[in-house]
PDB file of C-alpha atoms in Angstrom:
ATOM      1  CA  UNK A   1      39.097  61.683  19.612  1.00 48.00           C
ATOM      2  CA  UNK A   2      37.531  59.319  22.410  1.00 50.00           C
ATOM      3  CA  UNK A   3      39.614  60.674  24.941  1.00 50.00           C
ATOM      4  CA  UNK A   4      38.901  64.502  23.941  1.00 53.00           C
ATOM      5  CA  UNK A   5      35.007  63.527  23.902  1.00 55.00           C
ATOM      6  CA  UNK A   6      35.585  61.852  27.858  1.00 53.00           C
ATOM      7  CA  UNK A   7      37.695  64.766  28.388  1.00 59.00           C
ATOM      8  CA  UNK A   8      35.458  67.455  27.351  1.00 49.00           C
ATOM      9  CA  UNK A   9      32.588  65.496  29.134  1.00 58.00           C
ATOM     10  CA  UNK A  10      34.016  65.467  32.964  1.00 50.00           C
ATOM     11  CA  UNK A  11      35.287  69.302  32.390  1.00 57.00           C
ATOM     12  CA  UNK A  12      31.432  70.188  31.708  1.00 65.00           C
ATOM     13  CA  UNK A  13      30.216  67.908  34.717  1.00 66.00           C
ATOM     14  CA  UNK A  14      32.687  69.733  36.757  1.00 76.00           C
ATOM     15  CA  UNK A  15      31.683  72.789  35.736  1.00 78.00           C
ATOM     16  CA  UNK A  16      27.940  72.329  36.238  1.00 85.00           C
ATOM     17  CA  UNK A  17      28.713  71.093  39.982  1.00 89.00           C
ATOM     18  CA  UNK A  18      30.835  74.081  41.063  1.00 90.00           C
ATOM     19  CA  UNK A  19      27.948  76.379  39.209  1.00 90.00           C
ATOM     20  CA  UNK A  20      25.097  74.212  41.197  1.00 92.00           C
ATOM     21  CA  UNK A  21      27.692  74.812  44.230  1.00 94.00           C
ATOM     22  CA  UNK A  22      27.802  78.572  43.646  1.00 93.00           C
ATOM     23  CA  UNK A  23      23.419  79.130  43.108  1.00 94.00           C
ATOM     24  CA  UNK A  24      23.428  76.932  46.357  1.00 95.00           C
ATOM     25  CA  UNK A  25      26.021  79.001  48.432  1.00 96.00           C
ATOM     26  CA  UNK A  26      24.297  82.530  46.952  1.00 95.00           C
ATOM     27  CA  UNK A  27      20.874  81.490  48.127  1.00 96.00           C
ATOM     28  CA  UNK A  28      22.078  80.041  51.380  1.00 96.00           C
ATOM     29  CA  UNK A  29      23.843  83.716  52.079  1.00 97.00           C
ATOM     30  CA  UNK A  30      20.402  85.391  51.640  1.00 96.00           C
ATOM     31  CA  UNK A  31      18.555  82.847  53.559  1.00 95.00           C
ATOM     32  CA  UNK A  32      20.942  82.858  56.514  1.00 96.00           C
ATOM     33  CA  UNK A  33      21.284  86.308  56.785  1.00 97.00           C
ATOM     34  CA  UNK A  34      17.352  86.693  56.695  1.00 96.00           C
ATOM     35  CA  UNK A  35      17.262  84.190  59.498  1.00 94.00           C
ATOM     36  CA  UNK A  36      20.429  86.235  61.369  1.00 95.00           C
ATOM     37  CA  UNK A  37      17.809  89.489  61.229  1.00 95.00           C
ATOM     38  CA  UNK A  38      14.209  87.177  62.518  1.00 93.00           C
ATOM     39  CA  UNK A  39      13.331  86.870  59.110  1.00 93.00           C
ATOM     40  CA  UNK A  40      10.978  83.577  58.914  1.00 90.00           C
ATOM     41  CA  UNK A  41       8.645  82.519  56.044  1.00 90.00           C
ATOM     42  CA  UNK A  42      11.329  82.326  53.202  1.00 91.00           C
ATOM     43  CA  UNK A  43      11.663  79.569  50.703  1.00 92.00           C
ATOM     44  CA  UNK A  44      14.579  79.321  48.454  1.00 93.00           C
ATOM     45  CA  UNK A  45      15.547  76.987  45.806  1.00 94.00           C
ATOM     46  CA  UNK A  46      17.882  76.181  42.757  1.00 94.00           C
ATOM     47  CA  UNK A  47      17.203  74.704  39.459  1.00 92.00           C
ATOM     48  CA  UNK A  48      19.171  73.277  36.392  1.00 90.00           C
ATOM     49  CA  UNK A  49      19.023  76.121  33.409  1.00 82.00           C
ATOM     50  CA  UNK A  50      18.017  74.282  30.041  1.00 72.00           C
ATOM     51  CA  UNK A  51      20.617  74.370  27.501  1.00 67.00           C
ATOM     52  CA  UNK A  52      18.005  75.642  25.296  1.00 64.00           C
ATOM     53  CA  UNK A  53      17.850  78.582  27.235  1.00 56.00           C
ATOM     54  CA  UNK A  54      19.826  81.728  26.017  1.00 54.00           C
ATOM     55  CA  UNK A  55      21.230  82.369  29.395  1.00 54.00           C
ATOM     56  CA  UNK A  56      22.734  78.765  29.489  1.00 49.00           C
ATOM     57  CA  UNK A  57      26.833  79.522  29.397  1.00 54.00           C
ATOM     58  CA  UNK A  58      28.283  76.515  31.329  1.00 48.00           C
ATOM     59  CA  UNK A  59      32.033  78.559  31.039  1.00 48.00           C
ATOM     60  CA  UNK A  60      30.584  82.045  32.559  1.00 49.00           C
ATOM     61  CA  UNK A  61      28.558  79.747  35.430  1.00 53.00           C
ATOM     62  CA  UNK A  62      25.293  80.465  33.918  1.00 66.00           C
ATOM     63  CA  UNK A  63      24.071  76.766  34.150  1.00 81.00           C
ATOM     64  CA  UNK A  64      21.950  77.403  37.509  1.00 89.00           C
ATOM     65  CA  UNK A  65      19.404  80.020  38.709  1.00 89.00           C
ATOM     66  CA  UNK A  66      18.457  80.027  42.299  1.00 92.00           C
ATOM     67  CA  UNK A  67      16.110  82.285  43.738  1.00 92.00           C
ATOM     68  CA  UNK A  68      14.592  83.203  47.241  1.00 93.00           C
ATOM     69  CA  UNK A  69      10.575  84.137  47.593  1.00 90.00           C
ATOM     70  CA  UNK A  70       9.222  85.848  50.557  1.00 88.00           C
ATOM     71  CA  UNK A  71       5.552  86.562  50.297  1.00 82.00           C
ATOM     72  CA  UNK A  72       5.053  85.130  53.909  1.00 83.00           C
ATOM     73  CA  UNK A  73       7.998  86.531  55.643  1.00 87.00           C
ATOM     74  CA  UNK A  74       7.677  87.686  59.089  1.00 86.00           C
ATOM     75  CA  UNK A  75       8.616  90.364  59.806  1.00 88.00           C
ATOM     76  CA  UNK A  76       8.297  91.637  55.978  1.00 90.00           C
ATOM     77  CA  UNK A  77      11.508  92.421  54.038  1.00 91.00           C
ATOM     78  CA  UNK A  78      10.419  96.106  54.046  1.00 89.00           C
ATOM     79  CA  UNK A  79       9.717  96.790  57.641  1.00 92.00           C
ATOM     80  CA  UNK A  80      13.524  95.970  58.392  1.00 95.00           C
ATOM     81  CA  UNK A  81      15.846  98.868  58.302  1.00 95.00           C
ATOM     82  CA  UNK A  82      17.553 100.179  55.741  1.00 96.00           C
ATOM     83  CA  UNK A  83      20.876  98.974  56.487  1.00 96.00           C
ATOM     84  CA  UNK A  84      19.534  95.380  57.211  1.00 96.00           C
ATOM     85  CA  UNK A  85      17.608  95.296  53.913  1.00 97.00           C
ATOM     86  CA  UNK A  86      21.008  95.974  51.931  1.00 97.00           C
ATOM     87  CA  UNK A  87      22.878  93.525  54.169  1.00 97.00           C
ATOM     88  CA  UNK A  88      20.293  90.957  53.181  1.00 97.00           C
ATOM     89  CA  UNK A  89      20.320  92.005  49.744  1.00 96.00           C
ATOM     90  CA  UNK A  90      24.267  91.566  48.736  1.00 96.00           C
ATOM     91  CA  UNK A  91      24.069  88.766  51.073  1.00 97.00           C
ATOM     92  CA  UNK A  92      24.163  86.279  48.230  1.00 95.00           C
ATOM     93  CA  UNK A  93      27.508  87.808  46.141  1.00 94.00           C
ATOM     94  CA  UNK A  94      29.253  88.343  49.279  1.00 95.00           C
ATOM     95  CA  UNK A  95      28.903  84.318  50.293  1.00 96.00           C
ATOM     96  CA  UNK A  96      30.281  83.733  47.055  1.00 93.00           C
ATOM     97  CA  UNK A  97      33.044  86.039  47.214  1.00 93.00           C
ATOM     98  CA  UNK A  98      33.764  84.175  51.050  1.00 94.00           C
ATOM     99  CA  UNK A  99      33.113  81.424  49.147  1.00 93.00           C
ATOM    100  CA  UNK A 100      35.924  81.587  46.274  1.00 87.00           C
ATOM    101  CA  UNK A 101      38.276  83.605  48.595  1.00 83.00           C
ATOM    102  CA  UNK A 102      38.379  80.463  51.273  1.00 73.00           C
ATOM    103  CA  UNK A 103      41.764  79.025  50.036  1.00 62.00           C
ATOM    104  CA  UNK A 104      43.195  82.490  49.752  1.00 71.00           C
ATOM    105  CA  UNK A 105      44.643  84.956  52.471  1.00 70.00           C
ATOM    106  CA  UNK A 106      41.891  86.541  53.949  1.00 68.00           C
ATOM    107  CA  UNK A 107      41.440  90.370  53.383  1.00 78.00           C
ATOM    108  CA  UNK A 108      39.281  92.587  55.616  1.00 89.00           C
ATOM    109  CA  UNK A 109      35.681  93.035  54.083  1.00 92.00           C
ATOM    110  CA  UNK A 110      36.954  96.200  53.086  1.00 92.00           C
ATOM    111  CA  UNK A 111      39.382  95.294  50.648  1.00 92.00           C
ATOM    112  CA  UNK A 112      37.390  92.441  49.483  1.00 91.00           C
ATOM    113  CA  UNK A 113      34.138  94.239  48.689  1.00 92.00           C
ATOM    114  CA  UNK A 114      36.482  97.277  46.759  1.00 90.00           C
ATOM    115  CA  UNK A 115      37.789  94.107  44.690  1.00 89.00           C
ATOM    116  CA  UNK A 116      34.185  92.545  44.084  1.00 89.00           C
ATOM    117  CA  UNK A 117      32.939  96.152  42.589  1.00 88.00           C
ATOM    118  CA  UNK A 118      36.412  96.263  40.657  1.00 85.00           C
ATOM    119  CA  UNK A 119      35.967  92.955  39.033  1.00 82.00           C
ATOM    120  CA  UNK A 120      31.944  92.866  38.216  1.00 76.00           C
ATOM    121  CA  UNK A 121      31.768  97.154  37.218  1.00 63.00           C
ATOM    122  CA  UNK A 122      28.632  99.153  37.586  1.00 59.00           C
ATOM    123  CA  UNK A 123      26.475  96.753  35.498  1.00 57.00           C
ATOM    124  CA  UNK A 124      26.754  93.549  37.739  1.00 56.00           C
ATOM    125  CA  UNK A 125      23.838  91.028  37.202  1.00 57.00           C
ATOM    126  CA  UNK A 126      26.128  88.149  38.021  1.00 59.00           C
ATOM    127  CA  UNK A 127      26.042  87.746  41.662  1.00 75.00           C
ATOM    128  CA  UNK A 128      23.716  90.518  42.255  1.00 87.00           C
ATOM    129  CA  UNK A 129      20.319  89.648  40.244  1.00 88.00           C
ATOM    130  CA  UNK A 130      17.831  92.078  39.162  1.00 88.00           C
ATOM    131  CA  UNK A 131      15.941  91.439  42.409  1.00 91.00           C
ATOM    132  CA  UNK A 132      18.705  91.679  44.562  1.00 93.00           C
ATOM    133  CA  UNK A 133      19.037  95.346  43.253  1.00 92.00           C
ATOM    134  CA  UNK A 134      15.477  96.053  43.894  1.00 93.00           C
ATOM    135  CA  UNK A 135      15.504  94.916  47.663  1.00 94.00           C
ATOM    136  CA  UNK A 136      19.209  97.295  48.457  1.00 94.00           C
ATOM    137  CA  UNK A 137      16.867 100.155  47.221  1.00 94.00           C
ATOM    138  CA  UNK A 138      20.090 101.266  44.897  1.00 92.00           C
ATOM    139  CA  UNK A 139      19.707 101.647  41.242  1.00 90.00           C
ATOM    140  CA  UNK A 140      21.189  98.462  39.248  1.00 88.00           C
ATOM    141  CA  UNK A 141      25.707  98.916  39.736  1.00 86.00           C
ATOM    142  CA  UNK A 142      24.817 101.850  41.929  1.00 89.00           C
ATOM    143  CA  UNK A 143      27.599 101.024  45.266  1.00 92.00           C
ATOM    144  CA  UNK A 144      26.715 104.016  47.041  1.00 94.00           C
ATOM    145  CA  UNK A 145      28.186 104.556  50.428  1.00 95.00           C
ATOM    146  CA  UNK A 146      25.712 103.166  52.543  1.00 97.00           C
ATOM    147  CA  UNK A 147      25.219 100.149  50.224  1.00 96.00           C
ATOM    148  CA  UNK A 148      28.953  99.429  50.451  1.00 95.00           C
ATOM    149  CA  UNK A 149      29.221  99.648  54.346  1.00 96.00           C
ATOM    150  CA  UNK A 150      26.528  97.170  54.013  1.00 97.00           C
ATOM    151  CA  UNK A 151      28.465  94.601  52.151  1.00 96.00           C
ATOM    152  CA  UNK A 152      31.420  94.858  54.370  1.00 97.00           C
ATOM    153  CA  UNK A 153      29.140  94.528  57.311  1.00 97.00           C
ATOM    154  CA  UNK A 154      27.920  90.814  55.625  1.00 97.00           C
ATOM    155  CA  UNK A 155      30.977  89.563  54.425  1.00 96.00           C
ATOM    156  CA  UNK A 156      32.319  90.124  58.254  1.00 96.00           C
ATOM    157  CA  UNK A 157      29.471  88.276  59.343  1.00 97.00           C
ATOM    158  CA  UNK A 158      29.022  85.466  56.437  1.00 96.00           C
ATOM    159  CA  UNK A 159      32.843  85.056  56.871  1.00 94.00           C
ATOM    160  CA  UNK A 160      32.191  84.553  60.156  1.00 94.00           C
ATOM    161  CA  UNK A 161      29.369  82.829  62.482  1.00 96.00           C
ATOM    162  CA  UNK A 162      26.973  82.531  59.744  1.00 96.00           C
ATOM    163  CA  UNK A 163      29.193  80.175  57.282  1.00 96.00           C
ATOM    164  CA  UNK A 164      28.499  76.985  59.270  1.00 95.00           C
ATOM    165  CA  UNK A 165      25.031  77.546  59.156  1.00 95.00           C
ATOM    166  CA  UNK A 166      25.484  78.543  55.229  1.00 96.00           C
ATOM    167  CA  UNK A 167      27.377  75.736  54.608  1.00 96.00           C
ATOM    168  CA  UNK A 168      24.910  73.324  56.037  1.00 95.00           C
ATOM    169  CA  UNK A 169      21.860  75.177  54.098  1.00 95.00           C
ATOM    170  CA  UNK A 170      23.825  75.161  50.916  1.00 96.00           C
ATOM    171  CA  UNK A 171      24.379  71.088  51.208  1.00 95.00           C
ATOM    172  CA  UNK A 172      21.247  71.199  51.784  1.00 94.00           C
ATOM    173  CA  UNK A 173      19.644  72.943  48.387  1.00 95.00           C
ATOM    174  CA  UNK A 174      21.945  70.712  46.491  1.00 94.00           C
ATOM    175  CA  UNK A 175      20.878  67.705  48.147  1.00 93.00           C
ATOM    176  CA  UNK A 176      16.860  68.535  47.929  1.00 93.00           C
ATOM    177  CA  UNK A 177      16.716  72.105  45.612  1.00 92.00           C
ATOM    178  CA  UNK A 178      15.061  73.852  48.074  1.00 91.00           C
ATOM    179  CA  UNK A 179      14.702  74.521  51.419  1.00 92.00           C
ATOM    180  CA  UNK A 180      12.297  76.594  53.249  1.00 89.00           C
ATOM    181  CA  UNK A 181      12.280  78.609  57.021  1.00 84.00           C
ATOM    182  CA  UNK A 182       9.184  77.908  58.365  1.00 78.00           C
ATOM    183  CA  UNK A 183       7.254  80.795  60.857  1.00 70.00           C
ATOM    184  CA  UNK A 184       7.581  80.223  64.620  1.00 63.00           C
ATOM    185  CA  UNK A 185       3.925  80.688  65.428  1.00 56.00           C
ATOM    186  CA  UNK A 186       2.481  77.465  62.609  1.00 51.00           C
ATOM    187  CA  UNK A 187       0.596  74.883  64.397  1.00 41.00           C
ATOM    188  CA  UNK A 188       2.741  72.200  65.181  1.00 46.00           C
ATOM    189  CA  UNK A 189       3.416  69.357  62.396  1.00 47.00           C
ATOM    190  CA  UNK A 190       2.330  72.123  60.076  1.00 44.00           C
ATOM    191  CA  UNK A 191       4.211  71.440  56.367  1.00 44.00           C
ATOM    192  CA  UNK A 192       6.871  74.663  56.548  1.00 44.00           C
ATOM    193  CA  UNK A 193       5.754  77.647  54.424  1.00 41.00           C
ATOM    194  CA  UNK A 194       2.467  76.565  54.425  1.00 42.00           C
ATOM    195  CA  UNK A 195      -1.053  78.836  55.595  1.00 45.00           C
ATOM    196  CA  UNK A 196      -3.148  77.790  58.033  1.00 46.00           C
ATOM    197  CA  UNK A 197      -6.988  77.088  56.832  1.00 50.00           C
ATOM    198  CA  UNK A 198      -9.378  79.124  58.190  1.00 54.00           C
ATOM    199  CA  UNK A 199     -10.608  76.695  60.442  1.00 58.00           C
ATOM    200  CA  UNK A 200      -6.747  76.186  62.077  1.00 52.00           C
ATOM    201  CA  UNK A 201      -7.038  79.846  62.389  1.00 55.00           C
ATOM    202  CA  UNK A 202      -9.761  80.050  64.253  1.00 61.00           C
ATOM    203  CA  UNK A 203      -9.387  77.370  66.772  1.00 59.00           C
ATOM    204  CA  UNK A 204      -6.001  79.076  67.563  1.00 57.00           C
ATOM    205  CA  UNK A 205      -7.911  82.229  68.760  1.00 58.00           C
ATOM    206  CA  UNK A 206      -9.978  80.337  70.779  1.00 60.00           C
ATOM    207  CA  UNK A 207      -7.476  78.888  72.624  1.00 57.00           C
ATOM    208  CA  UNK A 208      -5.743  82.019  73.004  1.00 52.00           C
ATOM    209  CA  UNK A 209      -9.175  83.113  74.087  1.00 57.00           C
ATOM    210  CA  UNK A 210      -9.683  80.265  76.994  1.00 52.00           C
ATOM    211  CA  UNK A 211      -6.096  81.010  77.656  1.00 47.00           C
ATOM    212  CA  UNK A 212      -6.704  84.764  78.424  1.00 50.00           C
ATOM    213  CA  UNK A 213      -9.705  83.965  80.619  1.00 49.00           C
TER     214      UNK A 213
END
């Protein structure tokens, strides 16, 4: 009985680190693909579900949430182009599905987005969340053409040059939770994410004033 008890214990530590693992490479894909596009201003992060919660299923890797929040983005979400807005927004399942592909022969994004839509149907809230639906612009397990064109275009790219720089952001949400990509033009020193104070504001134009003079 000890031994099933120690046994059943490491398979549901195990299980909660590759889960923590996959919130931390989803977010990472969104955030990295943001940054690929100029996106700055985004904060993402990843939290423990409580085993109270309803949605906590350790076995369907429903034991973390992560999310990404963009209310200072520049440029905004919805000034980029269609295309890029959809790339963005299956930019989290498709690092996941580079992700749990890695030790496998690799197929062209092609085949592997036709086998992600396969496996999760036309009601997929597992890799792509409510709010990932929203930002594509597509109705909720709507692939339309354009939508899928998108996803092939961002596994190509998260497959390629952008998985160091996922990998590295993903260590880095488990390591801290979150992590945040600050805007260019903050004062320097300035805490990322954060607004300037009215006062930081306008001292900037006057400098920018003097400088213009």
């Amino acid at each position: 009985v000890y031994v099933m008890i120690q046994s059943h214990r490491y398979l549901t530590v195990r299980l909660e680190a590759i889960d923590r693992r996959r919130a931390a490479i989803h977010e990472a894909g969104h955030l990295e693909m943001a940054r690929h596009f100029g996106v700055h201003g985004l904060e993402t992060s990843i939290w423990p579900v409580s085993e109270d919660d309803p949605n906590h299923d350790i076995r369907s890797g429903s034991s973390w949430f992560g999310q990404m929040r963009y209310p200072l983005a520049r440029p905004r979400i919805s000034q980029l182009s269609e295309i890029r807005r959809m790339m963005i927004a299956v930019s989290g399942a498709m690092a996941v599905t580079v992700w749990r592909g890695q030790f496998e022969p690799e197929p062209d994004a092609h085949s592997a987005v036709n086998a992600y839509i396969d496996d999760h149907g036309e009601t997929d809230t597992d890799q792509m969340s409510v709010t990932d639906w929203d930002m594509s612009g597509c109705d909720r397990g709507n692939w339309t053409p354009k939508l899928i064109r998108s996803a092939e275009r961002a596994y190509d790219l998260l497959r390629g040059p952008l998985w160091a720089p996922l990998c590295q952001t993903a260590r880095a949400l488990i390591r801290e939770g979150r992590v945040t990509l600050a805007i260019p033009h903050l004062w320097p020193g300035a805490p990322a994410g954060r607004r300037r104070s009215v006062r930081e504001r306008s001292a900037e134009r006057r400098a920018h004033s003097l400088k213009r003079q």
